[in-house]
């Protein structure tokens, strides 16, 4: 007689789920959901899988059909055929502005034969290898939309908080499952922030956000105003200049910021009725293209912030204890909300801290104490002159942050060499904004690095260096 499985009976999906949850609790293992299979989600899944005595294998929900998140390049823009918006903001020729020696997960280095500054394709290959190496891929539900993540208080003596995750699509259809914890890893580079510019509706040329920019060719020879001088704004300005576009970089940064390839102006303040763009100094331009490199908004359509005691604003999610968890719901972790960071080491530290919280090895303050700490930190930054939209920018303070998480969670922070090389590259980027990616580095120890010449040992390694990189290498040798 063949054994009968739950799926072969007439039990409803809700009954099957209750049986599954009961078995999970009897085993003493925690069941965790991960939303997103980009760098943060893969990191969460990897460390959950490494703690099999405490956690069951995670369920990873991924909207697309592949791992990689924002590193998956898609030439089309707008929406997919199924009506879902294009997630990635990757442009065709993007190369990292951090070297692989700084970018990498501390426990999973990049191929040493690769140059330090990588084309996006190599970062995606890296994440694919990471997923395969740690056995994450079988636990990912691709083409699955997370519709709702809802906290539920169990009627027990302890009043334990659990989570109902409702999803649809993929091979499982629409279903609701119960988890002990949820890692939100959907990123924050997919929902464009459109600034409020008076009269913008009068602009008669091409208006787009950098989210929809892919390559410079369509703008060859045109006049373009690029609003925003962050990493994308500068990179795209140089790309546009390479096809003889007349580029004006509009920004409010200090003069020390490298100028645009053609000219630099103060921020755009309005668009006049005749379609002209006016800058804050009163000057007027008539560009054919207005390209908004104005960043992205936080977006969690599957969460109800009021249930979590959170405020989700364009540039701020608060209160989050240790930039990670809502004090009212300390088994929900929003990974990677901070900006101006080393993303993969950042995810690595946050995930390990979060798992230490779930394991009970971190002594957690009360809800009121966590809220007070977040408020004090926010008030301190504001008093120091930090603008509200930059409260989540860590930059120099990220190293102290990783040390604090590691000290509480009982794990190793990123090695000192990561900070040292990060600071070196930042200086090189300021001095040589168009040439700093020609440099290559090698880590000698946890405290030392050196600059090296890239010398691939195998013919096939050269194929993995883009034409742009090869051109730069040759130009450098000529110099």
Short mmCIF file of C-alpha atoms in Angstrom, two decimals:
data_model
loop_
_atom_site.label_atom_id
_atom_site.label_comp_id
_atom_site.label_asym_id
_atom_site.label_seq_id
_atom_site.Cartn_x
_atom_site.Cartn_y
_atom_site.Cartn_z
CA UNK A 1 0.00 0.00 0.00
CA UNK A 2 1.38 3.37 -1.01
CA UNK A 3 1.68 6.06 1.69
CA UNK A 4 -0.77 8.94 1.34
CA UNK A 5 0.69 12.46 1.36
CA UNK A 6 -1.09 15.61 2.49
CA UNK A 7 -1.37 16.81 -1.08
CA UNK A 8 -3.29 13.63 -2.05
CA UNK A 9 -6.00 14.13 0.58
CA UNK A 10 -8.98 16.46 0.46
CA UNK A 11 -7.53 18.84 3.01
CA UNK A 12 -7.83 22.54 2.18
CA UNK A 13 -4.67 24.57 1.65
CA UNK A 14 -5.29 26.26 5.02
CA UNK A 15 -5.44 22.87 6.77
CA UNK A 16 -2.26 21.72 5.06
CA UNK A 17 -0.58 24.94 6.17
CA UNK A 18 -1.67 24.42 9.78
CA UNK A 19 -0.22 20.89 9.77
CA UNK A 20 3.04 22.21 8.32
CA UNK A 21 3.29 24.97 10.94
CA UNK A 22 2.54 22.48 13.75
CA UNK A 23 5.30 20.15 12.58
CA UNK A 24 7.71 23.07 12.35
CA UNK A 25 6.97 24.16 15.92
CA UNK A 26 7.26 20.61 17.24
CA UNK A 27 10.74 20.42 15.74
CA UNK A 28 11.70 23.67 17.47
CA UNK A 29 12.90 25.17 14.20
CA UNK A 30 11.89 28.61 13.00
CA UNK A 31 10.35 29.12 9.57
CA UNK A 32 11.52 32.24 7.75
CA UNK A 33 10.27 33.99 4.59
CA UNK A 34 12.60 36.06 2.43
CA UNK A 35 11.13 38.60 0.01
CA UNK A 36 13.49 39.08 -2.95
CA UNK A 37 16.39 37.11 -4.45
CA UNK A 38 18.81 39.95 -5.05
CA UNK A 39 22.02 40.38 -3.07
CA UNK A 40 20.28 40.95 0.28
CA UNK A 41 17.78 38.10 -0.14
CA UNK A 42 20.45 35.63 -1.23
CA UNK A 43 22.60 36.61 1.74
CA UNK A 44 19.67 36.07 4.12
CA UNK A 45 18.91 32.66 2.61
CA UNK A 46 22.57 31.60 2.69
CA UNK A 47 22.91 32.27 6.44
CA UNK A 48 19.54 30.75 7.29
CA UNK A 49 20.58 27.56 5.49
CA UNK A 50 23.84 27.50 7.49
CA UNK A 51 21.91 27.24 10.77
CA UNK A 52 19.91 24.07 10.18
CA UNK A 53 19.54 23.31 13.86
CA UNK A 54 17.62 26.55 14.44
CA UNK A 55 15.92 27.32 11.13
CA UNK A 56 14.03 25.35 8.54
CA UNK A 57 15.08 26.04 4.93
CA UNK A 58 13.76 29.47 3.94
CA UNK A 59 11.07 30.24 1.40
CA UNK A 60 12.45 32.90 -0.96
CA UNK A 61 9.89 34.81 -3.03
CA UNK A 62 11.21 36.34 -6.26
CA UNK A 63 9.14 38.49 -8.60
CA UNK A 64 11.24 37.73 -11.70
CA UNK A 65 12.49 34.51 -13.25
CA UNK A 66 16.13 34.90 -12.12
CA UNK A 67 18.31 35.76 -9.15
CA UNK A 68 20.19 39.03 -8.98
CA UNK A 69 17.62 41.76 -8.34
CA UNK A 70 18.82 45.12 -9.57
CA UNK A 71 21.85 43.49 -11.25
CA UNK A 72 19.65 41.82 -13.88
CA UNK A 73 19.88 44.03 -16.97
CA UNK A 74 16.70 44.40 -19.02
CA UNK A 75 16.80 46.44 -22.18
CA UNK A 76 13.07 47.07 -22.15
CA UNK A 77 11.61 49.72 -19.86
CA UNK A 78 8.20 50.39 -18.37
CA UNK A 79 6.31 47.17 -17.70
CA UNK A 80 6.54 43.47 -18.52
CA UNK A 81 3.91 41.76 -20.63
CA UNK A 82 2.15 40.66 -17.42
CA UNK A 83 1.72 44.30 -16.40
CA UNK A 84 4.31 44.26 -13.61
CA UNK A 85 6.82 47.14 -13.68
CA UNK A 86 10.42 46.58 -14.76
CA UNK A 87 12.38 46.21 -11.52
CA UNK A 88 15.97 46.81 -12.56
CA UNK A 89 17.48 50.25 -13.07
CA UNK A 90 20.63 48.82 -14.64
CA UNK A 91 22.00 50.58 -17.74
CA UNK A 92 23.89 48.73 -20.44
CA UNK A 93 27.44 49.92 -19.82
CA UNK A 94 27.33 50.34 -16.06
CA UNK A 95 30.47 49.40 -14.19
CA UNK A 96 30.78 49.29 -10.43
CA UNK A 97 32.09 52.37 -8.63
CA UNK A 98 33.49 50.15 -5.87
CA UNK A 99 36.20 47.55 -6.48
CA UNK A 100 35.30 43.89 -6.13
CA UNK A 101 37.69 43.68 -3.17
CA UNK A 102 35.36 46.02 -1.26
CA UNK A 103 32.07 44.86 -2.79
CA UNK A 104 32.36 41.15 -2.07
CA UNK A 105 30.65 39.19 0.66
CA UNK A 106 33.44 38.60 3.20
CA UNK A 107 33.04 34.82 2.93
CA UNK A 108 32.78 34.61 -0.88
CA UNK A 109 35.43 36.41 -2.99
CA UNK A 110 35.13 37.31 -6.65
CA UNK A 111 37.25 35.59 -9.28
CA UNK A 112 40.74 37.09 -8.68
CA UNK A 113 41.42 37.18 -12.44
CA UNK A 114 38.73 39.82 -12.93
CA UNK A 115 39.50 43.54 -12.85
CA UNK A 116 38.61 45.43 -9.69
CA UNK A 117 35.83 47.53 -11.26
CA UNK A 118 33.37 45.19 -12.89
CA UNK A 119 30.72 45.40 -15.58
CA UNK A 120 27.30 44.59 -14.18
CA UNK A 121 27.27 41.22 -15.97
CA UNK A 122 30.09 40.00 -13.74
CA UNK A 123 28.28 41.02 -10.56
CA UNK A 124 25.24 39.07 -11.74
CA UNK A 125 27.44 36.01 -12.46
CA UNK A 126 28.87 36.38 -8.96
CA UNK A 127 25.41 36.34 -7.38
CA UNK A 128 24.42 33.36 -9.51
CA UNK A 129 27.50 31.47 -8.32
CA UNK A 130 26.77 32.50 -4.72
CA UNK A 131 23.24 31.11 -5.01
CA UNK A 132 24.46 27.85 -6.53
CA UNK A 133 27.39 27.40 -4.15
CA UNK A 134 25.26 27.71 -1.03
CA UNK A 135 22.34 25.70 -2.39
CA UNK A 136 19.91 28.63 -2.33
CA UNK A 137 18.33 28.26 -5.78
CA UNK A 138 16.07 25.26 -4.94
CA UNK A 139 14.42 27.33 -2.21
CA UNK A 140 13.45 30.23 -4.51
CA UNK A 141 9.91 30.56 -5.87
CA UNK A 142 10.41 32.47 -9.09
CA UNK A 143 7.78 34.63 -10.83
CA UNK A 144 5.93 34.92 -7.54
CA UNK A 145 4.35 38.15 -6.33
CA UNK A 146 4.15 38.82 -2.59
CA UNK A 147 0.75 40.43 -2.13
CA UNK A 148 0.69 40.86 1.64
CA UNK A 149 2.89 40.36 4.69
CA UNK A 150 0.72 40.59 7.80
CA UNK A 151 1.63 40.24 11.50
CA UNK A 152 -0.58 37.84 13.46
CA UNK A 153 -0.53 37.39 17.23
CA UNK A 154 -0.98 33.77 18.22
CA UNK A 155 -3.39 33.07 21.04
CA UNK A 156 -0.88 31.51 23.39
CA UNK A 157 0.31 32.37 26.85
CA UNK A 158 3.26 34.19 25.32
CA UNK A 159 1.21 35.93 22.63
CA UNK A 160 3.88 35.11 20.07
CA UNK A 161 3.95 37.17 16.89
CA UNK A 162 3.90 35.26 13.60
CA UNK A 163 3.51 36.35 10.00
CA UNK A 164 1.09 35.47 7.24
CA UNK A 165 2.56 35.85 3.76
CA UNK A 166 0.13 35.83 0.86
CA UNK A 167 1.65 35.26 -2.57
CA UNK A 168 0.47 34.50 -6.09
CA UNK A 169 1.91 33.26 -9.37
CA UNK A 170 4.65 30.76 -10.03
CA UNK A 171 3.93 27.07 -9.66
CA UNK A 172 2.11 27.40 -6.33
CA UNK A 173 -0.72 29.73 -7.36
CA UNK A 174 -2.25 31.98 -4.73
CA UNK A 175 -1.61 30.87 -1.18
CA UNK A 176 -1.14 32.13 2.36
CA UNK A 177 1.58 30.67 4.57
CA UNK A 178 2.68 31.24 8.15
CA UNK A 179 6.22 32.13 9.24
CA UNK A 180 8.04 32.97 12.44
CA UNK A 181 10.00 35.78 10.81
CA UNK A 182 10.25 37.71 7.55
CA UNK A 183 13.25 39.28 5.82
CA UNK A 184 12.20 42.08 3.46
CA UNK A 185 14.90 42.25 0.78
CA UNK A 186 13.15 43.85 -2.20
CA UNK A 187 15.64 46.72 -2.51
CA UNK A 188 15.00 50.41 -3.04
CA UNK A 189 16.25 51.14 -6.55
CA UNK A 190 13.15 50.34 -8.56
CA UNK A 191 10.52 52.98 -7.71
CA UNK A 192 11.74 56.31 -9.19
CA UNK A 193 11.52 59.49 -7.13
CA UNK A 194 10.13 62.26 -9.32
CA UNK A 195 10.90 65.67 -7.78
CA UNK A 196 8.23 68.32 -7.57
CA UNK A 197 9.26 70.82 -10.26
CA UNK A 198 6.72 73.60 -10.90
CA UNK A 199 5.57 73.66 -14.51
CA UNK A 200 7.06 70.29 -15.40
CA UNK A 201 3.97 69.54 -17.47
CA UNK A 202 5.05 72.33 -19.86
CA UNK A 203 8.30 70.59 -20.85
CA UNK A 204 8.06 69.81 -24.56
CA UNK A 205 11.07 67.53 -25.02
CA UNK A 206 11.86 64.01 -23.84
CA UNK A 207 11.40 63.56 -20.10
CA UNK A 208 12.69 60.43 -18.38
CA UNK A 209 14.10 59.15 -15.12
CA UNK A 210 17.45 57.35 -14.96
CA UNK A 211 15.43 54.21 -14.09
CA UNK A 212 14.47 54.11 -17.79
CA UNK A 213 17.90 55.03 -19.19
CA UNK A 214 19.74 52.17 -20.90
CA UNK A 215 22.43 53.59 -23.24
CA UNK A 216 23.43 56.96 -24.74
CA UNK A 217 22.95 56.29 -28.46
CA UNK A 218 19.37 57.66 -28.77
CA UNK A 219 20.57 61.01 -27.37
CA UNK A 220 23.54 61.49 -29.72
CA UNK A 221 23.99 65.15 -30.65
CA UNK A 222 21.04 66.31 -28.52
CA UNK A 223 21.04 68.90 -25.75
CA UNK A 224 20.44 67.20 -22.40
CA UNK A 225 19.98 68.55 -18.89
CA UNK A 226 20.85 65.90 -16.31
CA UNK A 227 19.31 66.73 -12.93
CA UNK A 228 21.29 65.16 -10.09
CA UNK A 229 25.03 64.64 -9.51
CA UNK A 230 25.00 61.35 -7.66
CA UNK A 231 26.89 58.32 -9.03
CA UNK A 232 24.30 57.69 -11.75
CA UNK A 233 24.06 61.34 -12.75
CA UNK A 234 27.82 61.65 -13.21
CA UNK A 235 28.19 58.33 -15.00
CA UNK A 236 25.33 59.00 -17.39
CA UNK A 237 26.62 62.53 -18.09
CA UNK A 238 29.96 61.13 -19.22
CA UNK A 239 28.23 58.47 -21.33
CA UNK A 240 26.07 61.10 -23.06
CA UNK A 241 29.11 63.29 -23.76
CA UNK A 242 30.78 60.31 -25.45
CA UNK A 243 28.11 60.46 -28.21
CA UNK A 244 28.48 64.26 -28.58
CA UNK A 245 25.39 65.18 -26.58
CA UNK A 246 25.50 68.73 -25.21
CA UNK A 247 25.28 67.89 -21.51
CA UNK A 248 24.43 70.27 -18.69
CA UNK A 249 24.68 68.74 -15.21
CA UNK A 250 22.22 70.44 -12.86
CA UNK A 251 22.92 69.92 -9.17
CA UNK A 252 23.22 71.58 -5.78
CA UNK A 253 26.48 70.04 -4.65
CA UNK A 254 29.58 72.02 -3.63
CA UNK A 255 32.03 73.16 -6.34
CA UNK A 256 34.42 70.39 -5.28
CA UNK A 257 32.17 67.91 -7.04
CA UNK A 258 33.68 67.02 -10.45
CA UNK A 259 32.07 69.09 -13.21
CA UNK A 260 29.98 67.61 -15.98
CA UNK A 261 31.65 66.87 -19.30
CA UNK A 262 30.23 70.07 -20.84
CA UNK A 263 28.82 72.44 -18.20
CA UNK A 264 27.40 72.58 -14.71
CA UNK A 265 24.41 74.57 -13.42
CA UNK A 266 22.49 74.92 -10.15
CA UNK A 267 19.36 72.80 -9.67
CA UNK A 268 16.38 73.17 -11.98
CA UNK A 269 13.77 75.25 -10.13
CA UNK A 270 10.93 75.38 -12.68
CA UNK A 271 9.83 74.81 -16.25
CA UNK A 272 8.41 77.91 -17.95
CA UNK A 273 5.23 77.93 -20.05
CA UNK A 274 7.23 77.93 -23.27
CA UNK A 275 8.94 74.68 -22.19
CA UNK A 276 12.23 76.31 -21.18
CA UNK A 277 14.07 75.00 -18.12
CA UNK A 278 15.03 77.60 -15.52
CA UNK A 279 17.84 77.08 -13.00
CA UNK A 280 18.05 78.53 -9.50
CA UNK A 281 20.46 81.24 -10.65
CA UNK A 282 17.86 82.52 -13.10
CA UNK A 283 19.56 81.18 -16.22
CA UNK A 284 17.32 79.48 -18.81
CA UNK A 285 17.97 76.56 -21.16
CA UNK A 286 15.95 74.87 -23.91
CA UNK A 287 17.12 71.24 -23.76
CA UNK A 288 15.72 68.52 -25.95
CA UNK A 289 15.98 66.04 -23.08
CA UNK A 290 15.46 66.40 -19.32
CA UNK A 291 16.93 63.36 -17.55
CA UNK A 292 16.05 63.02 -13.87
CA UNK A 293 18.79 61.27 -11.87
CA UNK A 294 16.94 62.03 -8.67
CA UNK A 295 17.03 58.75 -6.84
CA UNK A 296 14.34 56.35 -5.71
CA UNK A 297 11.57 56.07 -3.14
CA UNK A 298 11.10 53.38 -0.56
CA UNK A 299 8.21 51.14 -1.56
CA UNK A 300 6.76 48.14 0.28
CA UNK A 301 3.32 47.61 -1.29
CA UNK A 302 2.87 44.31 0.56
CA UNK A 303 3.26 45.90 4.02
CA UNK A 304 0.81 47.99 6.03
CA UNK A 305 3.10 50.48 7.83
CA UNK A 306 0.44 51.31 10.46
CA UNK A 307 0.36 47.66 11.55
CA UNK A 308 4.13 47.77 12.02
CA UNK A 309 4.31 51.14 13.76
CA UNK A 310 6.31 52.51 10.83
CA UNK A 311 6.34 55.61 8.67
CA UNK A 312 7.45 54.96 5.09
CA UNK A 313 8.40 58.22 3.39
CA UNK A 314 10.15 58.92 0.11
CA UNK A 315 13.66 58.92 1.62
CA UNK A 316 13.10 57.54 5.12
CA UNK A 317 11.70 54.47 6.86
CA UNK A 318 11.35 54.99 10.60
CA UNK A 319 11.60 53.92 13.34
CA UNK A 320 13.95 51.03 12.55
CA UNK A 321 16.08 49.79 15.44
CA UNK A 322 19.66 49.44 14.18
CA UNK A 323 18.36 50.50 10.74
CA UNK A 324 16.81 47.06 10.50
CA UNK A 325 13.70 46.14 12.50
CA UNK A 326 10.52 47.90 13.65
CA UNK A 327 10.49 48.10 17.48
CA UNK A 328 6.83 47.00 17.44
CA UNK A 329 7.62 43.88 15.36
CA UNK A 330 11.15 42.61 16.12
CA UNK A 331 10.83 39.51 13.91
CA UNK A 332 10.52 41.55 10.69
CA UNK A 333 13.79 42.72 9.16
CA UNK A 334 14.00 45.29 6.37
CA UNK A 335 17.48 44.64 5.01
CA UNK A 336 19.48 47.26 3.15
CA UNK A 337 17.56 50.52 3.64
CA UNK A 338 20.77 52.45 4.33
CA UNK A 339 22.51 54.38 1.58
CA UNK A 340 26.13 55.28 0.71
CA UNK A 341 27.38 51.90 1.91
CA UNK A 342 29.28 48.82 0.74
CA UNK A 343 26.15 46.81 -0.09
CA UNK A 344 27.26 43.18 0.20
CA UNK A 345 29.28 43.59 3.45
CA UNK A 346 26.35 45.64 4.74
CA UNK A 347 23.86 42.84 3.99
CA UNK A 348 26.28 40.31 5.48
CA UNK A 349 26.40 42.19 8.81
CA UNK A 350 22.68 42.98 9.01
CA UNK A 351 21.60 39.41 8.24
CA UNK A 352 23.88 37.89 10.86
CA UNK A 353 22.64 40.36 13.46
CA UNK A 354 19.01 39.61 12.54
CA UNK A 355 19.56 35.85 12.89
CA UNK A 356 21.24 36.39 16.25
CA UNK A 357 18.09 38.27 17.33
CA UNK A 358 15.92 35.33 16.27
CA UNK A 359 18.26 32.85 17.95
CA UNK A 360 17.98 34.82 21.20
CA UNK A 361 21.69 35.59 21.52
CA UNK A 362 21.10 39.36 21.37
CA UNK A 363 19.69 41.01 24.47
CA UNK A 364 16.94 43.17 22.97
CA UNK A 365 15.77 46.41 24.64
CA UNK A 366 12.08 47.08 25.17
CA UNK A 367 9.95 48.60 22.41
CA UNK A 368 10.05 52.01 24.13
CA UNK A 369 13.84 51.86 24.57
CA UNK A 370 14.36 50.97 20.90
CA UNK A 371 12.12 53.84 19.78
CA UNK A 372 13.95 56.27 22.06
CA UNK A 373 17.34 55.19 20.67
CA UNK A 374 16.16 55.72 17.08
CA UNK A 375 14.74 59.14 17.97
CA UNK A 376 17.94 60.25 19.74
CA UNK A 377 20.07 59.21 16.77
CA UNK A 378 17.80 61.04 14.34
CA UNK A 379 17.83 64.23 16.43
CA UNK A 380 21.62 64.07 16.73
CA UNK A 381 22.04 63.89 12.96
CA UNK A 382 19.60 66.73 12.35
CA UNK A 383 21.43 68.88 14.91
CA UNK A 384 24.67 68.20 13.02
CA UNK A 385 23.09 69.59 9.86
CA UNK A 386 22.17 66.35 8.11
CA UNK A 387 19.23 66.93 5.78
CA UNK A 388 16.11 64.81 6.42
CA UNK A 389 16.49 63.06 3.03
CA UNK A 390 20.01 61.97 4.01
CA UNK A 391 19.30 60.49 7.44
CA UNK A 392 19.87 56.97 6.13
CA UNK A 393 23.21 57.84 4.50
CA UNK A 394 25.94 56.07 6.48
CA UNK A 395 29.17 56.47 4.47
CA UNK A 396 31.86 57.07 7.16
CA UNK A 397 29.69 55.86 10.03
CA UNK A 398 29.03 52.49 8.39
CA UNK A 399 32.18 50.97 9.92
CA UNK A 400 31.16 51.89 13.46
CA UNK A 401 27.69 50.51 12.65
CA UNK A 402 29.10 47.13 11.55
CA UNK A 403 31.25 46.98 14.70
CA UNK A 404 28.17 47.61 16.85
CA UNK A 405 26.11 44.91 15.12
CA UNK A 406 28.98 42.42 15.34
CA UNK A 407 29.57 43.17 19.02
CA UNK A 408 25.93 42.56 19.88
CA UNK A 409 25.49 39.58 17.56
CA UNK A 410 28.74 37.78 18.30
CA UNK A 411 30.18 37.64 14.77
CA UNK A 412 33.14 39.22 12.98
CA UNK A 413 32.70 42.65 11.33
CA UNK A 414 34.18 43.39 7.89
CA UNK A 415 38.00 43.40 8.12
CA UNK A 416 39.78 46.79 8.45
CA UNK A 417 41.15 46.47 4.92
CA UNK A 418 37.63 46.99 3.58
CA UNK A 419 37.40 50.44 5.15
CA UNK A 420 40.94 51.35 4.13
CA UNK A 421 40.40 50.49 0.47
CA UNK A 422 36.94 52.08 0.45
CA UNK A 423 38.46 55.38 1.56
CA UNK A 424 41.27 55.14 -1.00
CA UNK A 425 38.81 54.58 -3.84
CA UNK A 426 36.65 57.47 -2.69
CA UNK A 427 39.65 59.80 -2.95
CA UNK A 428 40.58 58.44 -6.38
CA UNK A 429 36.97 58.92 -7.56
CA UNK A 430 37.06 62.58 -6.52
CA UNK A 431 40.42 63.24 -8.16
CA UNK A 432 39.93 61.24 -11.36
CA UNK A 433 36.19 60.71 -11.96
CA UNK A 434 36.75 59.28 -15.44
CA UNK A 435 39.91 57.24 -14.81
CA UNK A 436 39.68 55.77 -11.31
CA UNK A 437 38.13 52.56 -12.68
CA UNK A 438 41.38 51.84 -14.52
CA UNK A 439 43.03 50.96 -11.20
CA UNK A 440 43.18 47.42 -9.87
CA UNK A 441 43.79 46.19 -6.35
CA UNK A 442 44.70 43.06 -4.43
CA UNK A 443 44.05 42.26 -0.78
CA UNK A 444 47.20 41.16 1.02
CA UNK A 445 45.70 40.59 4.47
CA UNK A 446 42.84 41.74 6.68
CA UNK A 447 44.66 45.06 7.10
CA UNK A 448 46.62 45.59 3.85
CA UNK A 449 45.94 46.02 0.15
CA UNK A 450 48.08 46.93 -2.85
CA UNK A 451 47.57 48.36 -6.32
CA UNK A 452 48.38 45.89 -9.10
CA UNK A 453 48.43 45.62 -12.88
CA UNK A 454 45.74 43.37 -14.31
CA UNK A 455 47.43 40.38 -15.95
CA UNK A 456 44.98 37.61 -16.87
CA UNK A 457 46.70 34.24 -17.04
CA UNK A 458 44.31 32.56 -19.46
CA UNK A 459 43.07 33.68 -22.90
CA UNK A 460 39.46 33.19 -21.84
CA UNK A 461 39.93 35.72 -19.03
CA UNK A 462 40.39 38.46 -21.61
CA UNK A 463 36.97 37.67 -23.02
CA UNK A 464 35.46 38.57 -19.68
CA UNK A 465 36.84 42.08 -19.78
CA UNK A 466 34.58 44.41 -21.73
CA UNK A 467 35.75 46.38 -24.75
CA UNK A 468 35.61 49.53 -22.66
CA UNK A 469 37.91 48.06 -20.02
CA UNK A 470 40.38 46.85 -22.66
CA UNK A 471 40.41 50.29 -24.28
CA UNK A 472 41.12 51.93 -20.94
CA UNK A 473 43.90 49.44 -20.19
CA UNK A 474 45.60 50.24 -23.49
CA UNK A 475 45.21 53.99 -23.00
CA UNK A 476 46.77 53.67 -19.57
CA UNK A 477 49.74 51.75 -20.97
CA UNK A 478 50.23 54.47 -23.61
CA UNK A 479 50.17 57.14 -20.93
#
